[in-house]
CSV table of C-alpha atoms and ligand atoms in Angstrom, one decimal:
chain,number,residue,atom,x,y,z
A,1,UNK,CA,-10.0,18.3,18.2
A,2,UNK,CA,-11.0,15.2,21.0
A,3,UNK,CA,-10.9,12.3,18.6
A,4,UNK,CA,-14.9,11.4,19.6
A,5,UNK,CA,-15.9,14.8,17.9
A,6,UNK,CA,-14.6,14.0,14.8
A,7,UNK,CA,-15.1,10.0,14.5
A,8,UNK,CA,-18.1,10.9,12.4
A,9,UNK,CA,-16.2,12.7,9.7
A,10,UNK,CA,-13.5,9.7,9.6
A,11,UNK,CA,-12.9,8.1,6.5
A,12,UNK,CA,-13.0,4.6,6.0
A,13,UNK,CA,-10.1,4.3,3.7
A,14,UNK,CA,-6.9,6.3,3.3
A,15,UNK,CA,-4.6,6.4,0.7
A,16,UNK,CA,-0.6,7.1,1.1
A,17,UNK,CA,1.1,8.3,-1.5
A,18,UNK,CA,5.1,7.8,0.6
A,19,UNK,CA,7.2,10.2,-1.1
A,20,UNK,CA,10.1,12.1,-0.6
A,21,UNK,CA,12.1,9.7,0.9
A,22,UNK,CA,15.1,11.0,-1.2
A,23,UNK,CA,14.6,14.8,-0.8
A,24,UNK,CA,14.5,14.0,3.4
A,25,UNK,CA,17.7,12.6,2.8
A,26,UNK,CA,19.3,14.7,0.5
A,27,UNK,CA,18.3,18.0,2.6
A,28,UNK,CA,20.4,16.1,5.7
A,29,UNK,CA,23.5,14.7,3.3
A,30,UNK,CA,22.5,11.5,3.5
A,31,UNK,CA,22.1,8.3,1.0
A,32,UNK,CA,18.5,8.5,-0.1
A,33,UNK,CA,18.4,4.9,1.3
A,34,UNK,CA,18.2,6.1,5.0
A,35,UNK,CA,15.4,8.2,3.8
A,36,UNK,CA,13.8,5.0,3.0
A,37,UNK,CA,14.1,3.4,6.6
A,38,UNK,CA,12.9,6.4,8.3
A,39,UNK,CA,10.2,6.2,6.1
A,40,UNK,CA,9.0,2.5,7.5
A,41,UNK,CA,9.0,4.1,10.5
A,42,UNK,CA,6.6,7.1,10.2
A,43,UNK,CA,4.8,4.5,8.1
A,44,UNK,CA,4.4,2.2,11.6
A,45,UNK,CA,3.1,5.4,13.0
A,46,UNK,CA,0.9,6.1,10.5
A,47,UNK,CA,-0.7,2.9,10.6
A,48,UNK,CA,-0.9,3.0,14.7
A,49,UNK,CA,-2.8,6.2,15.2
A,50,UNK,CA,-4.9,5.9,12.0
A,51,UNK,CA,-5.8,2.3,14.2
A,52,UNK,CA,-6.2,4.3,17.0
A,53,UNK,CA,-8.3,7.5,15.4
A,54,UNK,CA,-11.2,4.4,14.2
A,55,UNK,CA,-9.8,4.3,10.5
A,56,UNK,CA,-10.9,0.7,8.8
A,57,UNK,CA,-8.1,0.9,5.8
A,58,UNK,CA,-5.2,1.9,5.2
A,59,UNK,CA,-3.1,1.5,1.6
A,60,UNK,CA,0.2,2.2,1.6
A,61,UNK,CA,2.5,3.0,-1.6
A,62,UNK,CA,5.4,1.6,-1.3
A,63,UNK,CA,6.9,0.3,-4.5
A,64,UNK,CA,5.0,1.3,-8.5
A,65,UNK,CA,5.7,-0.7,-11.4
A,66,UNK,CA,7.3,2.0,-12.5
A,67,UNK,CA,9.7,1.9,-9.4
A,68,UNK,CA,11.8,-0.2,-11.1
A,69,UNK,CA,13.7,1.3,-13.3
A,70,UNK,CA,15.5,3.1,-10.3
A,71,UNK,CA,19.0,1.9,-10.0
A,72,UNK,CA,20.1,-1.9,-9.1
A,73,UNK,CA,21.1,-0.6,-6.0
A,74,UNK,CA,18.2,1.0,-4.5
A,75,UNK,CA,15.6,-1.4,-5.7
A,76,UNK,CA,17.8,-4.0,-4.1
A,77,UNK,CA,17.0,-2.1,-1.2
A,78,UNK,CA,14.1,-1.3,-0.9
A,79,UNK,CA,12.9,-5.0,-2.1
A,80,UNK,CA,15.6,-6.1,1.2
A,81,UNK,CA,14.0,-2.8,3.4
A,82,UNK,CA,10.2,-4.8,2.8
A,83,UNK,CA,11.2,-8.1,3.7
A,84,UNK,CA,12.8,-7.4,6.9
A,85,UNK,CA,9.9,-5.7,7.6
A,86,UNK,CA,7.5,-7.8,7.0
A,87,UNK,CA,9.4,-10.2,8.7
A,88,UNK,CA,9.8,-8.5,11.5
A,89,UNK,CA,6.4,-6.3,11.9
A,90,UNK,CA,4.3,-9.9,11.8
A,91,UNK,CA,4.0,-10.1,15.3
A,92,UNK,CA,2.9,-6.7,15.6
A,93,UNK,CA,0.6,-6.8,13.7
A,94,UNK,CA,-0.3,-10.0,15.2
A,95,UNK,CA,-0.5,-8.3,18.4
A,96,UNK,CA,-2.2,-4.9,17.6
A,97,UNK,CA,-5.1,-7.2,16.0
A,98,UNK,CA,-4.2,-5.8,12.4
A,99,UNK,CA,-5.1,-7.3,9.3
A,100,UNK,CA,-2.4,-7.5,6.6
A,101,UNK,CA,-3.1,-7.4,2.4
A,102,UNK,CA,-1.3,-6.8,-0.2
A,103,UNK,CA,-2.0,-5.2,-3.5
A,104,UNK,CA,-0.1,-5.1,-6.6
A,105,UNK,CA,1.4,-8.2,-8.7
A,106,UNK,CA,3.7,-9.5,-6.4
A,107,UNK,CA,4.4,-12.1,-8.9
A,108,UNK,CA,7.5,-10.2,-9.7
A,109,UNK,CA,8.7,-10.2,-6.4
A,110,UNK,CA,11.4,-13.1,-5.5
A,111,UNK,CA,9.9,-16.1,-4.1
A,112,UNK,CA,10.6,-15.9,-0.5
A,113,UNK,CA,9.1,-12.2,-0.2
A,114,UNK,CA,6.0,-13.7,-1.9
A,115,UNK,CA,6.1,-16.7,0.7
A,116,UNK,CA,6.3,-14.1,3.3
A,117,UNK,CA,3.4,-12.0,2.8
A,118,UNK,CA,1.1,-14.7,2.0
A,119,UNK,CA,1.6,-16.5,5.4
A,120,UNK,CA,1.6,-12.4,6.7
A,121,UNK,CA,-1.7,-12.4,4.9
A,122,UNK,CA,-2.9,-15.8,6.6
A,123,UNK,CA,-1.9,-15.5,10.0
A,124,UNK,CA,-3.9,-12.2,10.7
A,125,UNK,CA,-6.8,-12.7,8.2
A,126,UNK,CA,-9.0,-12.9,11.3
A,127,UNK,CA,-8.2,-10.1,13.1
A,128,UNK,CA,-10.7,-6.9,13.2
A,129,UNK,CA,-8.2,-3.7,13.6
A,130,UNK,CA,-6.7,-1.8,10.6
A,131,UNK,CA,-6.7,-3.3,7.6
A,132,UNK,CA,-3.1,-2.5,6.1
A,133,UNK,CA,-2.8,-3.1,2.4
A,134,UNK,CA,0.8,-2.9,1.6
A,135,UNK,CA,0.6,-1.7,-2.6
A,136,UNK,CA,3.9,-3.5,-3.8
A,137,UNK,CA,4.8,-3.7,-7.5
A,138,UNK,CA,1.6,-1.5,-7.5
A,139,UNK,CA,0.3,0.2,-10.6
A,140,UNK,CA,-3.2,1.2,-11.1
A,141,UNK,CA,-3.3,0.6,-15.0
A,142,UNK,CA,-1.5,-2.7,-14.2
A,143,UNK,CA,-4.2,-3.6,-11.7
A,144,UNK,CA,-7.1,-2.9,-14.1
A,145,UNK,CA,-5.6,-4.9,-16.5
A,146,UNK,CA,-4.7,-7.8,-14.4
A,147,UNK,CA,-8.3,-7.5,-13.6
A,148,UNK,CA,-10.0,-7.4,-17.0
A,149,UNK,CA,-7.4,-10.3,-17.7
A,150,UNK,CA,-9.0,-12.3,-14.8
A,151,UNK,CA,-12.6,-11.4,-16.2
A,152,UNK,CA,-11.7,-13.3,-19.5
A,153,UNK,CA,-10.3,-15.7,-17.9
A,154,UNK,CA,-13.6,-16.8,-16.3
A,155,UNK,CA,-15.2,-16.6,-19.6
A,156,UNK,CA,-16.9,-13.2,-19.5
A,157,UNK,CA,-17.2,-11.5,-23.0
A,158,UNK,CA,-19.2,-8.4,-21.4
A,159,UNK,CA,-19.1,-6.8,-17.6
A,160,UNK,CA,-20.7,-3.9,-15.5
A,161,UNK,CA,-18.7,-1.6,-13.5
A,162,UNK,CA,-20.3,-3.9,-10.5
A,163,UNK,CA,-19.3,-7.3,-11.8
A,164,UNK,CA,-15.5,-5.9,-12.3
A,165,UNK,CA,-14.8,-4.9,-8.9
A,166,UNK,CA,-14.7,-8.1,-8.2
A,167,UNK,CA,-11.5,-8.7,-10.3
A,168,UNK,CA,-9.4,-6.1,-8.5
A,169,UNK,CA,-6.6,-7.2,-6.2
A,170,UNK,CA,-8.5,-6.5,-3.4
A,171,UNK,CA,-12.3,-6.5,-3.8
A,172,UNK,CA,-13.9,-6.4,-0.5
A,173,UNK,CA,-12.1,-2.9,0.7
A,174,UNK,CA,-14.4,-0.1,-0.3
A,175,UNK,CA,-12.9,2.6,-2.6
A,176,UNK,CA,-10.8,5.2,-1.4
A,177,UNK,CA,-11.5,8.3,0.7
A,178,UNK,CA,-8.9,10.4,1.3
A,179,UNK,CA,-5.6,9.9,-0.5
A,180,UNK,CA,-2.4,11.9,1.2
A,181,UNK,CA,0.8,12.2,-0.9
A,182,UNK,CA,3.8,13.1,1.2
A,183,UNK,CA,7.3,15.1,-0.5
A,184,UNK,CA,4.9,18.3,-1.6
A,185,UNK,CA,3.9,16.6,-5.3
A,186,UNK,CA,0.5,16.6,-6.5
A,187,UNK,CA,0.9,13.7,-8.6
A,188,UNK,CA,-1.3,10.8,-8.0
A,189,UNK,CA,2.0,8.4,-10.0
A,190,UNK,CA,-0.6,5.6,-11.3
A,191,UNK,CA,-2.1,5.1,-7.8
A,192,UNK,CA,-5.3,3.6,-7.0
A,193,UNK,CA,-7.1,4.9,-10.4
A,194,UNK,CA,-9.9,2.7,-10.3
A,195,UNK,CA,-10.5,3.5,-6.4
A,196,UNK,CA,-10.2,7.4,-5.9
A,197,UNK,CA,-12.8,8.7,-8.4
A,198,UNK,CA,-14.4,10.2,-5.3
A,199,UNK,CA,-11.8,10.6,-3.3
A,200,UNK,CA,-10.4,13.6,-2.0
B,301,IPE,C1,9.3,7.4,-1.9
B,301,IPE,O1,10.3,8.3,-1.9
B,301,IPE,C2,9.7,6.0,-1.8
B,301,IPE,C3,9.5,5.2,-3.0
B,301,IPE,C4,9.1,5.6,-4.1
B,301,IPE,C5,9.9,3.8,-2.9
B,301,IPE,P1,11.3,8.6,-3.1
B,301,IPE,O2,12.3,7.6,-3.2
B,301,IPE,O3,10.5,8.8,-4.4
B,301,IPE,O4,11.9,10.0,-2.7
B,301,IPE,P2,12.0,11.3,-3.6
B,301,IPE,O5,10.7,11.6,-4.2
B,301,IPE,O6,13.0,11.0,-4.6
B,301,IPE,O7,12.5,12.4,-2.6
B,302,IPE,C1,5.3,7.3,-6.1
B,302,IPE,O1,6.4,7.9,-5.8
B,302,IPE,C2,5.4,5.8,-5.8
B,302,IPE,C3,5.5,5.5,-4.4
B,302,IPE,C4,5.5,6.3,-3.4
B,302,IPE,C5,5.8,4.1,-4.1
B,302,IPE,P1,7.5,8.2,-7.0
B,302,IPE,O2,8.6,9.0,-6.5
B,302,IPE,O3,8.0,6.8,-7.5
B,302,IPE,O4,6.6,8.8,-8.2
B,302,IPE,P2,7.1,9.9,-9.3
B,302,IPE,O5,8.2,9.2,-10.0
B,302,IPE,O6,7.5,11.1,-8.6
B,302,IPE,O7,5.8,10.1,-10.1
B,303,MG,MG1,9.5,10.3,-5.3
Protein backbone atom coordinates (compact mmCIF):
# COMPACT_ATOMS: atom_id res chain seq x y z
CA UNK A 1 0.00 0.00 0.00
CA UNK A 2 1.55 3.94 -1.04
CA UNK A 3 2.71 4.93 2.31
CA UNK A 4 0.30 8.31 2.10
CA UNK A 5 -2.79 5.89 2.25
CA UNK A 6 -1.92 4.44 5.31
CA UNK A 7 -0.21 7.43 7.34
CA UNK A 8 -3.52 7.83 9.06
CA UNK A 9 -3.56 4.37 10.58
CA UNK A 10 0.32 4.79 11.75
CA UNK A 11 1.02 4.31 15.16
CA UNK A 12 2.78 6.61 17.21
CA UNK A 13 4.77 4.26 19.21
CA UNK A 14 6.14 0.78 18.39
CA UNK A 15 7.37 -1.74 20.54
CA UNK A 16 10.22 -4.42 19.51
CA UNK A 17 10.42 -7.27 21.25
CA UNK A 18 14.32 -8.44 19.29
CA UNK A 19 14.24 -12.11 19.57
CA UNK A 20 15.58 -14.98 18.10
CA UNK A 21 18.92 -13.86 17.62
CA UNK A 22 20.16 -17.43 18.73
CA UNK A 23 17.70 -19.57 16.76
CA UNK A 24 18.91 -17.35 13.34
CA UNK A 25 22.13 -18.50 14.31
CA UNK A 26 21.75 -21.85 15.26
CA UNK A 27 19.56 -22.70 12.02
CA UNK A 28 22.94 -21.43 9.98
CA UNK A 29 25.68 -23.21 12.53
CA UNK A 30 26.75 -20.30 13.76
CA UNK A 31 27.70 -18.85 17.43
CA UNK A 32 24.46 -17.23 18.65
CA UNK A 33 26.71 -14.11 18.89
CA UNK A 34 26.66 -13.39 15.09
CA UNK A 35 22.99 -13.65 15.51
CA UNK A 36 23.39 -10.78 17.72
CA UNK A 37 25.25 -8.41 15.16
CA UNK A 38 22.97 -9.18 12.40
CA UNK A 39 20.43 -8.24 14.66
CA UNK A 40 21.91 -4.43 15.17
CA UNK A 41 21.58 -4.35 11.76
CA UNK A 42 17.91 -5.14 10.91
CA UNK A 43 17.48 -3.11 14.04
CA UNK A 44 19.16 0.13 11.90
CA UNK A 45 16.71 -0.78 9.34
CA UNK A 46 14.00 -0.96 11.40
CA UNK A 47 14.50 2.32 12.83
CA UNK A 48 15.17 3.93 9.22
CA UNK A 49 11.96 3.05 7.45
CA UNK A 50 9.79 3.20 10.64
CA UNK A 51 11.58 7.15 10.27
CA UNK A 52 10.76 7.12 6.92
CA UNK A 53 6.85 5.54 7.13
CA UNK A 54 6.08 8.95 9.75
CA UNK A 55 6.48 6.73 13.03
CA UNK A 56 7.25 9.22 16.18
CA UNK A 57 8.74 6.24 18.58
CA UNK A 58 10.39 3.62 18.51
CA UNK A 59 11.48 1.19 21.74
CA UNK A 60 13.72 -1.24 21.18
CA UNK A 61 14.50 -4.43 23.53
CA UNK A 62 17.62 -5.07 23.70
CA UNK A 63 18.93 -6.35 27.01
CA UNK A 64 16.01 -7.45 30.27
CA UNK A 65 17.09 -7.55 33.69
CA UNK A 66 16.58 -10.87 33.37
CA UNK A 67 19.19 -11.00 30.53
CA UNK A 68 21.74 -11.44 32.78
CA UNK A 69 21.99 -14.51 33.96
CA UNK A 70 23.02 -15.65 30.36
CA UNK A 71 26.58 -16.80 30.36
CA UNK A 72 29.76 -14.47 31.10
CA UNK A 73 30.46 -14.73 27.74
CA UNK A 74 27.55 -13.56 25.85
CA UNK A 75 26.53 -10.76 28.14
CA UNK A 76 30.16 -9.66 27.74
CA UNK A 77 29.07 -9.38 24.33
CA UNK A 78 26.31 -8.10 23.95
CA UNK A 79 27.18 -5.29 26.74
CA UNK A 80 30.64 -4.77 24.01
CA UNK A 81 27.97 -5.27 20.79
CA UNK A 82 26.00 -1.86 22.47
CA UNK A 83 28.85 0.23 23.03
CA UNK A 84 30.35 0.02 19.75
CA UNK A 85 27.19 0.79 18.57
CA UNK A 86 26.32 3.52 20.16
CA UNK A 87 29.62 4.75 19.57
CA UNK A 88 29.54 4.44 16.27
CA UNK A 89 25.72 5.04 15.20
CA UNK A 90 26.02 8.79 17.07
CA UNK A 91 26.56 10.44 14.05
CA UNK A 92 23.85 8.82 12.33
CA UNK A 93 21.68 9.60 14.24
CA UNK A 94 23.06 12.96 14.39
CA UNK A 95 22.65 13.14 10.76
CA UNK A 96 19.18 11.43 10.20
CA UNK A 97 17.81 14.15 12.78
CA UNK A 98 17.03 11.18 15.35
CA UNK A 99 16.47 11.61 18.83
CA UNK A 100 18.22 9.01 21.11
CA UNK A 101 16.74 7.75 24.96
CA UNK A 102 17.25 5.18 26.84
CA UNK A 103 15.11 3.21 29.14
CA UNK A 104 15.92 0.81 31.73
CA UNK A 105 18.41 1.26 34.87
CA UNK A 106 21.47 1.67 33.23
CA UNK A 107 22.97 2.15 36.50
CA UNK A 108 24.25 -1.36 36.18
CA UNK A 109 25.85 -0.75 33.20
CA UNK A 110 29.85 -0.01 33.39
CA UNK A 111 30.67 3.58 33.57
CA UNK A 112 31.82 4.40 30.20
CA UNK A 113 28.58 2.82 28.44
CA UNK A 114 26.60 5.07 30.88
CA UNK A 115 28.95 8.07 29.86
CA UNK A 116 28.14 7.20 26.31
CA UNK A 117 24.57 7.23 26.07
CA UNK A 118 24.04 10.20 28.12
CA UNK A 119 26.23 12.46 25.84
CA UNK A 120 24.14 10.14 22.88
CA UNK A 121 21.14 11.37 24.73
CA UNK A 122 22.50 15.14 24.83
CA UNK A 123 23.78 15.70 21.58
CA UNK A 124 20.45 14.84 19.63
CA UNK A 125 17.91 15.97 22.34
CA UNK A 126 16.98 18.58 19.74
CA UNK A 127 16.36 16.85 16.89
CA UNK A 128 12.57 16.16 15.52
CA UNK A 129 12.91 12.57 13.69
CA UNK A 130 12.38 9.17 15.34
CA UNK A 131 12.54 9.03 18.75
CA UNK A 132 14.65 5.74 19.46
CA UNK A 133 14.51 4.56 23.06
CA UNK A 134 17.07 1.92 23.40
CA UNK A 135 15.42 -0.47 26.65
CA UNK A 136 18.76 -1.62 28.27
CA UNK A 137 18.87 -3.46 31.58
CA UNK A 138 15.11 -3.04 30.83
CA UNK A 139 12.40 -4.66 33.05
CA UNK A 140 9.00 -3.50 33.30
CA UNK A 141 8.39 -4.54 37.05
CA UNK A 142 11.84 -3.04 37.62
CA UNK A 143 10.75 0.19 35.92
CA UNK A 144 7.54 0.53 38.08
CA UNK A 145 9.38 0.09 41.01
CA UNK A 146 12.15 2.35 40.27
CA UNK A 147 9.25 4.68 39.71
CA UNK A 148 7.18 4.31 42.79
CA UNK A 149 10.72 4.50 44.53
CA UNK A 150 11.13 7.93 42.91
CA UNK A 151 7.50 8.95 44.06
CA UNK A 152 8.57 8.40 47.78
CA UNK A 153 11.36 9.95 47.34
CA UNK A 154 9.66 13.27 46.58
CA UNK A 155 7.59 12.79 49.57
CA UNK A 156 4.29 11.46 48.10
CA UNK A 157 2.38 9.08 50.50
CA UNK A 158 -0.61 8.71 47.84
CA UNK A 159 -0.60 8.98 43.77
CA UNK A 160 -3.07 8.74 40.76
CA UNK A 161 -2.34 6.74 37.81
CA UNK A 162 -1.69 10.50 36.21
CA UNK A 163 0.71 11.84 38.78
CA UNK A 164 2.85 8.37 38.39
CA UNK A 165 3.59 8.52 34.81
CA UNK A 166 5.61 10.98 35.55
CA UNK A 167 8.06 8.74 37.48
CA UNK A 168 8.63 6.31 34.59
CA UNK A 169 12.03 6.33 32.78
CA UNK A 170 10.63 8.08 30.09
CA UNK A 171 7.51 10.16 30.80
CA UNK A 172 6.89 12.36 27.91
CA UNK A 173 6.64 9.31 25.15
CA UNK A 174 3.03 8.29 25.01
CA UNK A 175 2.22 4.64 25.74
CA UNK A 176 2.71 2.04 23.37
CA UNK A 177 0.74 1.10 20.19
CA UNK A 178 1.78 -1.66 18.53
CA UNK A 179 4.34 -4.00 20.11
CA UNK A 180 6.16 -6.66 17.48
CA UNK A 181 8.04 -9.65 19.03
CA UNK A 182 10.42 -11.21 16.50
CA UNK A 183 11.78 -15.38 16.91
CA UNK A 184 7.76 -16.63 16.66
CA UNK A 185 7.12 -16.27 20.78
CA UNK A 186 4.22 -14.66 22.14
CA UNK A 187 5.65 -13.76 25.27
CA UNK A 188 5.76 -10.15 26.19
CA UNK A 189 9.27 -11.25 28.70
CA UNK A 190 8.45 -8.23 31.33
CA UNK A 191 8.26 -5.62 28.54
CA UNK A 192 6.72 -2.36 28.71
CA UNK A 193 3.90 -3.57 31.33
CA UNK A 194 2.97 -0.23 32.38
CA UNK A 195 2.76 1.07 28.61
CA UNK A 196 0.93 -1.61 26.46
CA UNK A 197 -2.42 -1.97 28.32
CA UNK A 198 -3.83 -0.90 24.98
CA UNK A 199 -1.58 -1.88 22.83
CA UNK A 200 -1.91 -4.36 20.17
C1 LIG B 1 17.33 -11.75 21.40
O1 LIG B 1 17.70 -12.97 20.87
C2 LIG B 1 18.50 -10.93 21.83
C3 LIG B 1 18.57 -10.71 23.28
C4 LIG B 1 17.74 -11.17 24.18
C5 LIG B 1 19.67 -9.91 23.77
P1 LIG B 1 18.00 -14.23 21.78
O2 LIG B 1 19.43 -14.17 22.20
O3 LIG B 1 17.03 -14.31 22.90
O4 LIG B 1 17.81 -15.41 20.76
P2 LIG B 1 16.99 -16.74 20.97
O5 LIG B 1 15.64 -16.35 21.51
O6 LIG B 1 17.76 -17.55 21.97
O7 LIG B 1 16.94 -17.37 19.63
C1 LIG C 1 13.33 -10.84 25.47
O1 LIG C 1 13.95 -11.92 24.89
C2 LIG C 1 14.31 -9.78 25.84
C3 LIG C 1 14.94 -9.08 24.73
C4 LIG C 1 14.63 -9.21 23.48
C5 LIG C 1 15.97 -8.14 25.10
P1 LIG C 1 14.46 -13.17 25.78
O2 LIG C 1 14.89 -14.21 24.83
O3 LIG C 1 15.45 -12.72 26.77
O4 LIG C 1 13.12 -13.57 26.55
P2 LIG C 1 12.66 -14.99 27.07
O5 LIG C 1 13.76 -15.52 27.93
O6 LIG C 1 12.43 -15.84 25.87
O7 LIG C 1 11.38 -14.73 27.82
MG1 LIG D 1 15.21 -15.23 23.17
Amino acid sequence: MPVELIKDALPKHVGIIMDGNGRWAKKRLLPRTAGHKVGVDVARGIMTYADELGIKYLTLYTFSTENWKRSKDEVDFLMNLLKVHIKTEGDFYKKQNIRFLHAGDITALSEDLQKEIHSLIDATKNNTGISLILAINYGGRDEIIRGINKAIAEGNTSITENDFKKFLDNPDVPDADLIIRTGGEQRLSNFLPWQLVYSE
